[in-house]
Short mmCIF file of C-alpha atoms in Angstrom, two decimals:
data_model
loop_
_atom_site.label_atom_id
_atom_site.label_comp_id
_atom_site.label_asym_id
_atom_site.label_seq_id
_atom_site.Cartn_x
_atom_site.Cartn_y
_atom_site.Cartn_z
CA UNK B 245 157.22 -53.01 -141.78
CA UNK B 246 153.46 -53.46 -141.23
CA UNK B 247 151.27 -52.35 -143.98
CA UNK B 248 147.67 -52.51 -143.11
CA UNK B 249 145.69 -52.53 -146.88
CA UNK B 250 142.37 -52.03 -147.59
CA UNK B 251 140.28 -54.19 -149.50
CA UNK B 252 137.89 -51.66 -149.49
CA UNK B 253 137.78 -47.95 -151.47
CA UNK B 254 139.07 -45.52 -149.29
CA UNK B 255 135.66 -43.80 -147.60
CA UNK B 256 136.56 -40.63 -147.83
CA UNK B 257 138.08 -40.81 -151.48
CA UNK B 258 136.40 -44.26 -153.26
CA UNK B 259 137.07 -42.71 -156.52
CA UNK B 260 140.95 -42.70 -155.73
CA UNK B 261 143.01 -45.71 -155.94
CA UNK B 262 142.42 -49.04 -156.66
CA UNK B 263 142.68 -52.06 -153.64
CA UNK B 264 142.63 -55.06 -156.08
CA UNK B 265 146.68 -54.65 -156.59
CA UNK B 266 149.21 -52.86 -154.95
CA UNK B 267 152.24 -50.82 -156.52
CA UNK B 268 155.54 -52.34 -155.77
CA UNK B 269 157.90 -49.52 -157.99
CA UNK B 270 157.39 -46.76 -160.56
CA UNK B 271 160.06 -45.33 -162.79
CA UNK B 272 158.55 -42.14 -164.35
CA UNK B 273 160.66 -40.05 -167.09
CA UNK B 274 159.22 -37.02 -167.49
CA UNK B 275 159.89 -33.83 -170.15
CA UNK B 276 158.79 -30.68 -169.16
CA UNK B 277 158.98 -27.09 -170.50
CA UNK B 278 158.20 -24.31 -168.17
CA UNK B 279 157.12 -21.69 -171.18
CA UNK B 280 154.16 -23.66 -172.74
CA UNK B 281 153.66 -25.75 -169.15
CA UNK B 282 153.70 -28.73 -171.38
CA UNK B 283 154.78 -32.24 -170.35
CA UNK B 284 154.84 -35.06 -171.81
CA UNK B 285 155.61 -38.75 -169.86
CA UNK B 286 156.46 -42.33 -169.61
CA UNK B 287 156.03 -44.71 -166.56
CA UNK B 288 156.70 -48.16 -165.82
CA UNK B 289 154.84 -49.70 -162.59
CA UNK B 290 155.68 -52.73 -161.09
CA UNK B 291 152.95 -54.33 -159.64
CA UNK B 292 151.22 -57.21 -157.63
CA UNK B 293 147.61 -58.50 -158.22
CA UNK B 294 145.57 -58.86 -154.93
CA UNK B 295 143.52 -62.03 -154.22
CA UNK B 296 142.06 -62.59 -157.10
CA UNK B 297 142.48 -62.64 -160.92
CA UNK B 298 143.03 -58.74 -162.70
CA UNK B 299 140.38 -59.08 -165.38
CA UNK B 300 140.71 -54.88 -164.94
CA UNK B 301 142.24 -52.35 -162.84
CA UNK B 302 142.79 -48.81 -163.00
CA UNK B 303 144.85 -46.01 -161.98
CA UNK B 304 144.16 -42.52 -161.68
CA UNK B 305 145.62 -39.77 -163.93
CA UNK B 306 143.85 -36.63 -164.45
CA UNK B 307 143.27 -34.58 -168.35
CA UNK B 308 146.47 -35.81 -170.29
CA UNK B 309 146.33 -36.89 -173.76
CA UNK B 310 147.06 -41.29 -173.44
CA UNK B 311 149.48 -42.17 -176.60
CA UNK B 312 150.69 -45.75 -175.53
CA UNK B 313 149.54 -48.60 -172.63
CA UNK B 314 151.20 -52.01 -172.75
CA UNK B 315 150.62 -54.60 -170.07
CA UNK B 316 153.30 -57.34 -169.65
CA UNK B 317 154.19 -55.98 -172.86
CA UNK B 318 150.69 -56.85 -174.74
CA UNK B 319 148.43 -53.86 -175.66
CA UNK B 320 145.45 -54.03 -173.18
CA UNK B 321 141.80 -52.40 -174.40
CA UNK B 322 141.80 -49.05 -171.92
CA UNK B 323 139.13 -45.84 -171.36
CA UNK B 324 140.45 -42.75 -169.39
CA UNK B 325 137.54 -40.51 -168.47
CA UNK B 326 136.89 -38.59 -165.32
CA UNK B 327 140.35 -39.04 -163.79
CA UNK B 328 140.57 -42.85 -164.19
CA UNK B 329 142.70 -44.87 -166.80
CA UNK B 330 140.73 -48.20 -166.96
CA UNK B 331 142.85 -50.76 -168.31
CA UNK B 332 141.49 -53.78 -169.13
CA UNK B 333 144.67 -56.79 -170.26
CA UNK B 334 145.02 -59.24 -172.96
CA UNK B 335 144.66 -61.96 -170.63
CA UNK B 336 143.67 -61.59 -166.41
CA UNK B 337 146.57 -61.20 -164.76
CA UNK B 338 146.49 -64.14 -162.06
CA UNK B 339 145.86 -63.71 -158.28
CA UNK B 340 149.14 -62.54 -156.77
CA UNK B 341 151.11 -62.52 -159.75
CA UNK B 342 154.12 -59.86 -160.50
CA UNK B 343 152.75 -57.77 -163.70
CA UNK B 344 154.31 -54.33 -165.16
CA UNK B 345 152.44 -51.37 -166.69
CA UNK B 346 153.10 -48.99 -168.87
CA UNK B 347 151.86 -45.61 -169.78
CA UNK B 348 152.79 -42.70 -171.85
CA UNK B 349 150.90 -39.33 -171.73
CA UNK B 350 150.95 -35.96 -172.57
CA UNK B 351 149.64 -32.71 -172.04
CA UNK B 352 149.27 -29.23 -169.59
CA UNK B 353 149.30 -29.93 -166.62
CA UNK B 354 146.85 -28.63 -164.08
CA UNK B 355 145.63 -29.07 -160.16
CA UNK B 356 143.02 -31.51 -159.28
CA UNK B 357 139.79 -29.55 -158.09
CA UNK B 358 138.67 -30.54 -154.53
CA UNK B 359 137.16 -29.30 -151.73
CA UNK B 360 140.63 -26.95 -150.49
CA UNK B 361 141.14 -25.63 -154.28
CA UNK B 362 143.53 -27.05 -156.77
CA UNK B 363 146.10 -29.61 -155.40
CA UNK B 364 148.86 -31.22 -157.34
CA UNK B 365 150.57 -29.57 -160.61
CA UNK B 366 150.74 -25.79 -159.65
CA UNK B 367 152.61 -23.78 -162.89
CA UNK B 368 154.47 -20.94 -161.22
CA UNK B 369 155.45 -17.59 -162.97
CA UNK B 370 158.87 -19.03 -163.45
CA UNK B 371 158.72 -23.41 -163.12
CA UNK B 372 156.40 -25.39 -161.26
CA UNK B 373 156.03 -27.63 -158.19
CA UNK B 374 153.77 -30.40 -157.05
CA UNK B 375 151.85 -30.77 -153.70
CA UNK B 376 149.65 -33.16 -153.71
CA UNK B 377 148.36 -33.88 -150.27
CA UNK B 378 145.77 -35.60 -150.36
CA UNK B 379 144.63 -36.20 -153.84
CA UNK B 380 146.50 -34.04 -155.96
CA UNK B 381 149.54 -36.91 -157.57
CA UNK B 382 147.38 -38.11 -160.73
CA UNK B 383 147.92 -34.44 -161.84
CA UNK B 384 150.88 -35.47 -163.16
CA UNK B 385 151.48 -39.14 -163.17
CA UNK B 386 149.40 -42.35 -163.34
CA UNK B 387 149.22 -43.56 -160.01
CA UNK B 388 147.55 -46.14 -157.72
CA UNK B 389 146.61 -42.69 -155.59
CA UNK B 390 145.41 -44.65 -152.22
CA UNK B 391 148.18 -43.58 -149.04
CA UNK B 392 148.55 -47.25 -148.00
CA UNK B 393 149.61 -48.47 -151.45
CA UNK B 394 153.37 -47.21 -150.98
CA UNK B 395 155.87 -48.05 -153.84
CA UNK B 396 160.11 -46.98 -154.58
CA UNK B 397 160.12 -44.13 -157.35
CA UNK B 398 163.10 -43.21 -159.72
CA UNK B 399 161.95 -40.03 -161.36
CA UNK B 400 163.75 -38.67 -164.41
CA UNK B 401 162.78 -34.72 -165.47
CA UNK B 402 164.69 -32.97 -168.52
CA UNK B 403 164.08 -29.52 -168.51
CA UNK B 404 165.99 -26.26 -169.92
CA UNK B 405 169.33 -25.79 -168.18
CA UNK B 406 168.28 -22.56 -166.91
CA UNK B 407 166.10 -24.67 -164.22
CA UNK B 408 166.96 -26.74 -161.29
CA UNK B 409 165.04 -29.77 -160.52
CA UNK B 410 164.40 -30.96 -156.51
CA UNK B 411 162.85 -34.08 -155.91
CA UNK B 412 162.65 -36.36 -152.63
CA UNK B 413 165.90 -39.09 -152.60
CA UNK B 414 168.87 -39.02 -153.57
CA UNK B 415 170.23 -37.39 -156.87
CA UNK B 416 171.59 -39.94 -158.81
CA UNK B 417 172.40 -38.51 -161.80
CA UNK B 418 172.25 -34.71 -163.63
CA UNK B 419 173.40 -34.72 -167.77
CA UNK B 420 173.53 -31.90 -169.49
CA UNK B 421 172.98 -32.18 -173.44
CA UNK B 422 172.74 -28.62 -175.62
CA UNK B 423 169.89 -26.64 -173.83
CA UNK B 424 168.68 -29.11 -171.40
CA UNK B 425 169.39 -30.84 -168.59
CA UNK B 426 168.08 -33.94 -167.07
CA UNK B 427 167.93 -34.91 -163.29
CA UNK B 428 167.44 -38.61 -161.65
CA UNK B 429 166.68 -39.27 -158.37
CA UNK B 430 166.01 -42.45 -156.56
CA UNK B 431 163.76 -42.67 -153.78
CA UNK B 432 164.40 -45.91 -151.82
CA UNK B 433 161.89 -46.01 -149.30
CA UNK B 434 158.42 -47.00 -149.58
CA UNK B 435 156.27 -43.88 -150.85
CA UNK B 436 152.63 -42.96 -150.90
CA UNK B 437 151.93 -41.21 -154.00
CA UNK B 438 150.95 -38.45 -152.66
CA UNK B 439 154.10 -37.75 -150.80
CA UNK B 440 156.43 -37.73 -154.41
CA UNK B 441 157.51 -34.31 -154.64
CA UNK B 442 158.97 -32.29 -157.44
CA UNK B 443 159.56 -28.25 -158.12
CA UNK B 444 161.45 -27.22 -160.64
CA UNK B 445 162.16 -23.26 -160.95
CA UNK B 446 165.72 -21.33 -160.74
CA UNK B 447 167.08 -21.83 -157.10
CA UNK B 448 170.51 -21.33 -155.64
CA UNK B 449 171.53 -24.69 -153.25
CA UNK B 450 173.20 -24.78 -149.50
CA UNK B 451 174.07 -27.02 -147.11
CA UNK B 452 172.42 -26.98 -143.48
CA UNK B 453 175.12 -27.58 -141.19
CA UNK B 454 177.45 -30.19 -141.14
CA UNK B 455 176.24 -33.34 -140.72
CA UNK B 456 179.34 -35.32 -140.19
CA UNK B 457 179.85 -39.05 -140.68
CA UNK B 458 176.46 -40.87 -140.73
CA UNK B 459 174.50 -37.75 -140.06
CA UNK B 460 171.50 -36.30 -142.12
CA UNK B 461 172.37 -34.58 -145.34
CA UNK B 462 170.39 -31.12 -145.09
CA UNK B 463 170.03 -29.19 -148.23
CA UNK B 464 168.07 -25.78 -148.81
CA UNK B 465 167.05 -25.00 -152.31
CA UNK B 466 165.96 -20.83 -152.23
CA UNK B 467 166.18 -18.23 -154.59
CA UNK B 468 169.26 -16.15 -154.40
CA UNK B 469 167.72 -12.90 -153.18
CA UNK B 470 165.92 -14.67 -150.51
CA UNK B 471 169.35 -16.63 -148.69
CA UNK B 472 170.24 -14.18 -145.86
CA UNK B 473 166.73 -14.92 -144.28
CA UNK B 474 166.62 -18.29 -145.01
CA UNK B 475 169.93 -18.62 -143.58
CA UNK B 476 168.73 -17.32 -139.88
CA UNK B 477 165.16 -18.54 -140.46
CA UNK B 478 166.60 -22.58 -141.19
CA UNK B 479 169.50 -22.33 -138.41
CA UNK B 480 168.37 -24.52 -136.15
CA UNK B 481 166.90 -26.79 -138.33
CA UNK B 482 170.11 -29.35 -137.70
CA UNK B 483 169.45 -28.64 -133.84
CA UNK B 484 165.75 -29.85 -135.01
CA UNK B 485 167.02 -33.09 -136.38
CA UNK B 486 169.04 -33.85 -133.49
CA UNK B 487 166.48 -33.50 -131.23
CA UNK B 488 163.76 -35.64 -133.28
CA UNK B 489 166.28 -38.31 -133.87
CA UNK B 490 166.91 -38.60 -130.16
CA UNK B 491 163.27 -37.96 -128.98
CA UNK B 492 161.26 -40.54 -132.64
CA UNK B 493 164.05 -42.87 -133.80
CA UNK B 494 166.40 -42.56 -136.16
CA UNK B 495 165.65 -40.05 -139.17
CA UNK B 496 163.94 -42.99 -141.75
CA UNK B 497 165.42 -41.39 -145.02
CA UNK B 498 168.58 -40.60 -146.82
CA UNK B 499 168.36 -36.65 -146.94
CA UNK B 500 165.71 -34.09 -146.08
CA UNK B 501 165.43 -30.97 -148.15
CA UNK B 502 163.76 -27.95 -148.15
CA UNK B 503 162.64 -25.47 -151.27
CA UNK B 504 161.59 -21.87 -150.75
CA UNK B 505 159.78 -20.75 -153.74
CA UNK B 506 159.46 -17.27 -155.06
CA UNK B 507 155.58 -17.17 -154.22
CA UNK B 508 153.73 -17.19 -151.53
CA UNK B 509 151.91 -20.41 -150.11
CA UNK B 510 149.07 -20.38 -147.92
CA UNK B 511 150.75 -23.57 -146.02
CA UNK B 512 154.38 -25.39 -145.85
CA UNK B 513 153.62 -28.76 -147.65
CA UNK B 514 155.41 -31.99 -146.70
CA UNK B 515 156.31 -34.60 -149.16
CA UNK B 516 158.98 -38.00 -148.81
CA UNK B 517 162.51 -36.31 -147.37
CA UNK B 518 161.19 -33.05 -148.70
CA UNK B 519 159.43 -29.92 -147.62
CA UNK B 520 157.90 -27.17 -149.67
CA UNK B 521 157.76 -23.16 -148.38
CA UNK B 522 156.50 -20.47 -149.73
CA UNK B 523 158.34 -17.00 -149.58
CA UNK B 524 156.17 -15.77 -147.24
CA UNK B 525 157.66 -18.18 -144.59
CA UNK B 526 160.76 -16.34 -144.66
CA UNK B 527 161.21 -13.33 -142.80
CA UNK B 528 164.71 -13.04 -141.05
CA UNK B 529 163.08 -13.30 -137.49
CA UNK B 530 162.06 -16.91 -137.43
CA UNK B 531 158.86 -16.04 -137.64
CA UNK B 532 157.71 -19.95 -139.37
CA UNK B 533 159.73 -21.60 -136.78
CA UNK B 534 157.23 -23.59 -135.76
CA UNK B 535 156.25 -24.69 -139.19
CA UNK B 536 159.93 -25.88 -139.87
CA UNK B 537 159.52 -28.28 -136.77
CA UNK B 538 156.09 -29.43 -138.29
CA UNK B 539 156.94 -30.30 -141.82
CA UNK B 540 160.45 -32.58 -140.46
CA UNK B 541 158.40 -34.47 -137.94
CA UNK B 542 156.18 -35.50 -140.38
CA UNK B 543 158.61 -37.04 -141.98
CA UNK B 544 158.43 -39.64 -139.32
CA UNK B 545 155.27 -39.03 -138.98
CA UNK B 546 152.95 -39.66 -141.83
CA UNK B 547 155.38 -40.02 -144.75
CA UNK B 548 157.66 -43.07 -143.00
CA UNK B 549 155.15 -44.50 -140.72
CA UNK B 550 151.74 -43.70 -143.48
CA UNK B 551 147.95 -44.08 -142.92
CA UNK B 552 146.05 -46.80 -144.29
CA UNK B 553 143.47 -44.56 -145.30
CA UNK B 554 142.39 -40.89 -144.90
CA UNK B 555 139.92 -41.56 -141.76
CA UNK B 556 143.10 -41.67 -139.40
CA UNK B 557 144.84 -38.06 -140.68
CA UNK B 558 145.29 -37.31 -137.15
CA UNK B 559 147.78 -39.24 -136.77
CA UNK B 560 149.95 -37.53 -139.47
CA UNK B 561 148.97 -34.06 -137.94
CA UNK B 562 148.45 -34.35 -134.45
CA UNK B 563 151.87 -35.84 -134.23
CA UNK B 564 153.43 -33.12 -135.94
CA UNK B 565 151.41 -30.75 -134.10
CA UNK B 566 153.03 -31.87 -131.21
CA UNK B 567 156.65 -32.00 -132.15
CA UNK B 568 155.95 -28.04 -132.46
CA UNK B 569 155.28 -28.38 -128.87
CA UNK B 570 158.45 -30.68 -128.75
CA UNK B 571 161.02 -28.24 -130.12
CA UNK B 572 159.26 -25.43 -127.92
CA UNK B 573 159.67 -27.23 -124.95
CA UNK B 574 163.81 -28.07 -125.89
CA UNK B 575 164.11 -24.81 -127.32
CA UNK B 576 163.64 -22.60 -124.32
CA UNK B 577 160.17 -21.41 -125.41
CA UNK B 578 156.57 -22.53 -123.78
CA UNK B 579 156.33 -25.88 -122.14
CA UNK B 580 154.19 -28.43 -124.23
CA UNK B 581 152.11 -27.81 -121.41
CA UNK B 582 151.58 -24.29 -121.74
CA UNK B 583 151.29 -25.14 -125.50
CA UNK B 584 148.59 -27.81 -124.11
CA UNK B 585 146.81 -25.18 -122.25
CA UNK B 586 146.69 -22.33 -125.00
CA UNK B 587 145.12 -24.98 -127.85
CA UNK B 588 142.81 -26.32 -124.73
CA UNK B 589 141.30 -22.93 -124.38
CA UNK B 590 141.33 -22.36 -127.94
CA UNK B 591 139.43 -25.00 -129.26
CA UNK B 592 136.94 -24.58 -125.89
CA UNK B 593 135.33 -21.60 -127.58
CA UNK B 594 134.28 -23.52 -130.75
CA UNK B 595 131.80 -26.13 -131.95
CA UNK B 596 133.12 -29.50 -130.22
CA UNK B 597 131.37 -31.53 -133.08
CA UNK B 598 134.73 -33.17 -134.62
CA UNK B 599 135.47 -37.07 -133.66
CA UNK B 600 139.30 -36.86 -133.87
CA UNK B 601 139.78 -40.83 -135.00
CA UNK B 602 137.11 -40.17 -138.06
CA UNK B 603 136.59 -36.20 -138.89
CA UNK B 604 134.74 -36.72 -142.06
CA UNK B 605 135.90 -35.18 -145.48
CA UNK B 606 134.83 -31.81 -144.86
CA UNK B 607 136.44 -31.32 -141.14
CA UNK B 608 139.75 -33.62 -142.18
CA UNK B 609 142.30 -30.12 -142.80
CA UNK B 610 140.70 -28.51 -140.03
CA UNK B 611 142.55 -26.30 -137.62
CA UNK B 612 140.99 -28.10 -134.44
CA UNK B 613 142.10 -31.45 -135.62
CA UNK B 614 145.54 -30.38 -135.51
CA UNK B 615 145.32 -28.87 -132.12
CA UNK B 616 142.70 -31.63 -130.68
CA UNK B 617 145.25 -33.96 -132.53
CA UNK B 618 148.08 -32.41 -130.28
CA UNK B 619 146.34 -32.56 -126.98
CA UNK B 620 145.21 -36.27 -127.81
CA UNK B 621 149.42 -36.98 -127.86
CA UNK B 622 150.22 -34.64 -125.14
CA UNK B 623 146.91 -36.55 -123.07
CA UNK B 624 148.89 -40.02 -123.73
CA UNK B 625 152.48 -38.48 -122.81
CA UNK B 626 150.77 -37.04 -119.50
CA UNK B 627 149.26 -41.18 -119.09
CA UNK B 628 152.37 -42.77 -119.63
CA UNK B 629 154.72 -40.56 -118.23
CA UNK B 630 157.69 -39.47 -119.60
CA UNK B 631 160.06 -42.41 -119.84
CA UNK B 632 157.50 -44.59 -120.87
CA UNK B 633 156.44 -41.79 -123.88
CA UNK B 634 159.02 -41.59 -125.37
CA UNK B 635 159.85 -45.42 -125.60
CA UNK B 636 156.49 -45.53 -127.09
CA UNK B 637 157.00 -43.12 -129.84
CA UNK B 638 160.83 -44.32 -130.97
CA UNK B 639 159.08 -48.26 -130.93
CA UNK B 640 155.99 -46.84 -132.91
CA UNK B 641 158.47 -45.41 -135.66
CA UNK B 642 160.94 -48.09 -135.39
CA UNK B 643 158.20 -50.86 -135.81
CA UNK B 644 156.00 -49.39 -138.51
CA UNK B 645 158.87 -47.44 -140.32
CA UNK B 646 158.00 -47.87 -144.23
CA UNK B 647 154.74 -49.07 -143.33
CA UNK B 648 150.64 -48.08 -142.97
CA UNK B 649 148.42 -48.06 -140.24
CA UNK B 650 145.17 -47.02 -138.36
CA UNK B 651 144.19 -44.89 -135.27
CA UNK B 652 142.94 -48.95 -133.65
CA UNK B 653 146.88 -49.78 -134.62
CA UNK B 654 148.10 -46.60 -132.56
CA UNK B 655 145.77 -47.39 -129.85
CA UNK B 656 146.89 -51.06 -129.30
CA UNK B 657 150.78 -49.97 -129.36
CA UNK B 658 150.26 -47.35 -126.93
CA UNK B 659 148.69 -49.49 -124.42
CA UNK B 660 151.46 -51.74 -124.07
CA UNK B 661 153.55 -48.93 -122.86
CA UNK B 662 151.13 -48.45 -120.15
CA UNK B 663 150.14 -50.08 -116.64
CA UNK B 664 146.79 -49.39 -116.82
CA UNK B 665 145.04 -49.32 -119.86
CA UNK B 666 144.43 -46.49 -121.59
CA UNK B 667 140.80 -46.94 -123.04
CA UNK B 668 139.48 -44.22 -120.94
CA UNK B 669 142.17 -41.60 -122.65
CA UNK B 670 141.43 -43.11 -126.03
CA UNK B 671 138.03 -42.75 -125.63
CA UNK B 672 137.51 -39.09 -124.60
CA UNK B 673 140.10 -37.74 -127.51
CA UNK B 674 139.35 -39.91 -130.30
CA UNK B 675 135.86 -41.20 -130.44
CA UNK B 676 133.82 -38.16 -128.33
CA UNK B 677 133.11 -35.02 -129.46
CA UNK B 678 133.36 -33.14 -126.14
CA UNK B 679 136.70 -31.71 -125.54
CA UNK B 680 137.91 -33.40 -121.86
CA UNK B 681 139.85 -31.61 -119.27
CA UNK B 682 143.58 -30.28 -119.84
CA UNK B 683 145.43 -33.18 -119.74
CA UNK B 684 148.30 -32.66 -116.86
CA UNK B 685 151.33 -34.64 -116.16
CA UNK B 686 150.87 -37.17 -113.50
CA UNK B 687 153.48 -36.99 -110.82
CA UNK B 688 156.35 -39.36 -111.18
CA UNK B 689 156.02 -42.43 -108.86
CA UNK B 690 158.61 -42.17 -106.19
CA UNK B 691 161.30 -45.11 -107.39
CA UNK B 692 162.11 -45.97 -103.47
CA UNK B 693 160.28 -46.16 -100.43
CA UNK B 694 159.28 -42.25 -98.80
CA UNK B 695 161.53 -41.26 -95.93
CA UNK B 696 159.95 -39.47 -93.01
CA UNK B 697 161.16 -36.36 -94.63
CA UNK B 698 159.53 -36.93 -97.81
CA UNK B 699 156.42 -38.01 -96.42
CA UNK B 700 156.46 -34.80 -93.94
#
């Protein structure tokens, strides 16, 4: 695992996350009732101090009432204004030293405001569920909120019984005590905070496909009136698996599962072994197909191999862009190069003013990254060829599974896949503005010498 940290504020985000420590666990119990939208929480964080001596720190949690702080069990002197819980400790906490936090807080929850509306905590007309991308987690839990600073969670949630709780991981536990329930689940692998997902709401459970000894456990979580289109819409979602499995590595989590809510959502949102739709991505004709392909690859892409900071998004969405393309392409739909072709022409009738390796706050979520994003992978597929592709992609996952990097990490891997270097490629997608030619496959290198036939 190769985590690439920041000793610097992220640029896009300074005012999120904290580089003088890094996260190692969090174990949040949480109470929540869906009538008032009131929760109340406790967290313990196991952390590391950086290079030098903790005389502060902070972590970011948004408008919650702050009842109790302890660090190494001592009472520390804290502020929380404008999204930040300063937390200053009895004594410095030395350079590199193991220290534990904790935290209790209370309140009604509520999205983060940013430049794409609210993000995190959304109340629903009956529960609630959390997506965060990318700044929306200290809307309901004190967090380190920087992507590179990636931690294990066990999350505990009582609720009324009425309500199921889905989180990424495993379900470890679910205990039942007069009118409430409460639900435990364990998530192993390293997680960005932004990628801890949670809805709770009234859902009826299936599984997707039989995944057979050592194969993926594949839940859906839908309401009940919604299950005969889910159940054509999500068929192939096993064939999905197979396929990215064979074509990225080896699927880096326990389970995956999916939640259809009972609203609509203007996008699918990915979060660690977990993928959120709204209903309006379920119509009995497949119709989100495409979207289904996008959310799972990103769980190789983006949520097990993570950026080290917001600059190099494209490489969480350009990669899933791409497995679209990818599932096409094995499907029986459009080639990746037709695909190729269609975004080419697309994004050559708008403003070419977006530098794919750093697109700036504003331009991060827009549509052209994800296609230019695509293109830039299909440009190094049609470079290396296909062999040589796809060895690249299941070493990229396999080396920085669990891990962080940058667009300059990306760059360095792919080039020693190649026999000539690839700095021209690089180049033109990633650090110009102009959008360069198609990219086309380049013929396949005859592996023996031409006979006169072949050479007639």
């Amino acid at each position: 695992m190769a985590v690439q940290q920041s000793a610097t504020a992220d640029p896009y985000f300074p005012e999120h996350g904290d580089p003088r420590y890094r996260v190692h666990r969090y174990e949040i119990t949480l109470d929540y009732r869906p009538g008032p939208n009131r929760l109340s929480g406790a967290v313990r964080i196991n952390a590391i101090a950086g290079r030098s001596p903790l005389a502060e720190f902070f972590l970011n949690l948004s408008e919650f009432k702050v009842g109790r702080v302890r660090v190494d069990g001592r009472q520390p002197h804290y502020t929380h204004r404008g999204g930040r819980l300063r937390i200053r400790p009895a004594k410095p906490v030395r350079s590199g030293a193991a220290f534990t936090v904790e935290v209790h807080w209370s309140g009604n929850p509520k999205p983060v405001n940013s430049p794409w509306g609210g993000l995190g905590w959304e109340e629903l007309e009956d529960g609630a569920l959390v997506a965060s991308q990318p700044i929306g987690a200290p809307s309901w839990y004190p967090c380190n909120d920087r992507p590179a600073d990636k931690a294990s969670y066990q999350i505990s949630v009582t609720t009324p019984s009425a309500y199921a709780v889905v989180a990424g991981g495993r379900l470890l536990t679910r205990t039942t005590r007069a009118s409430t329930t409460t639900w435990v689940y364990e998530q192993a692998a390293p997680t960005s905070s932004y990628l801890v997902g949670l809805v709770i709401g009234k859902y009826q459970t299936v599984l997707l496909g039989d995944p057979g000894p050592g194969g993926v456990p594949q839940h859906g979580h839908i309401p009940a009136h919604l299950l005969p289109e889910f159940s054509r819409d999500f068929a192939r979602q096993p064939r999905m698996m197979d396929l990215f499995q064979e074509l990225f590595g080896a699927y880096p989590f326990e389970e995956y599962a999916v939640v259809v809510t009972d609203e609509e959502l203007d996008v699918p949102v990915e979060a660690q072994g977990l993928s959120l739709f709204g209903a309006n991505h379920v119509d009995g004709a497949r119709g989100s197909e495409r979207l289904v392909a996008h959310e799972l690859a990103h769980q190789w892409f983006g949520n097990s191999v993570s950026i080290a900071d917001w600059r190099h998004i494209w490489l969480n969405e350009g990669f899933a862009k791409y497995a679209e393309w990818l599932w096409s392409e094995r499907s029986g739909g459009r080639s990746a190069q037709q695909l190729a072709g269609a975004a080419h022409r697309l994004l050559s009738s708008q403003a070419q003013d977006l530098k794919l390796a750093d697109p700036g706050r504003k331009t991060m979520f827009d549509d052209r990254l994800y296609e230019r994003g695509g293109l830039a992978v299909h440009a190094v597929r049609c470079a290396l060829g296909d062999d040589a592709f796809f060895r690249m992609l299941r070493g990229w996952t396999g080396l920085h599974r669990g891990g962080a990097v940058t667009t300059a990490t990306f760059t360095a891997h792919a080039n020693r896949y190649a026999d000539e270097p690839l700095d021209d490629v690089f180049d033109a997608w990633l650090y110009r503005t102009a959008l360069p030619a198609l990219p086309t496959p380049v013929p396949a290198r005859p592996s023996h010498p031409p006979t006169n036939a072949e050479s007639a």
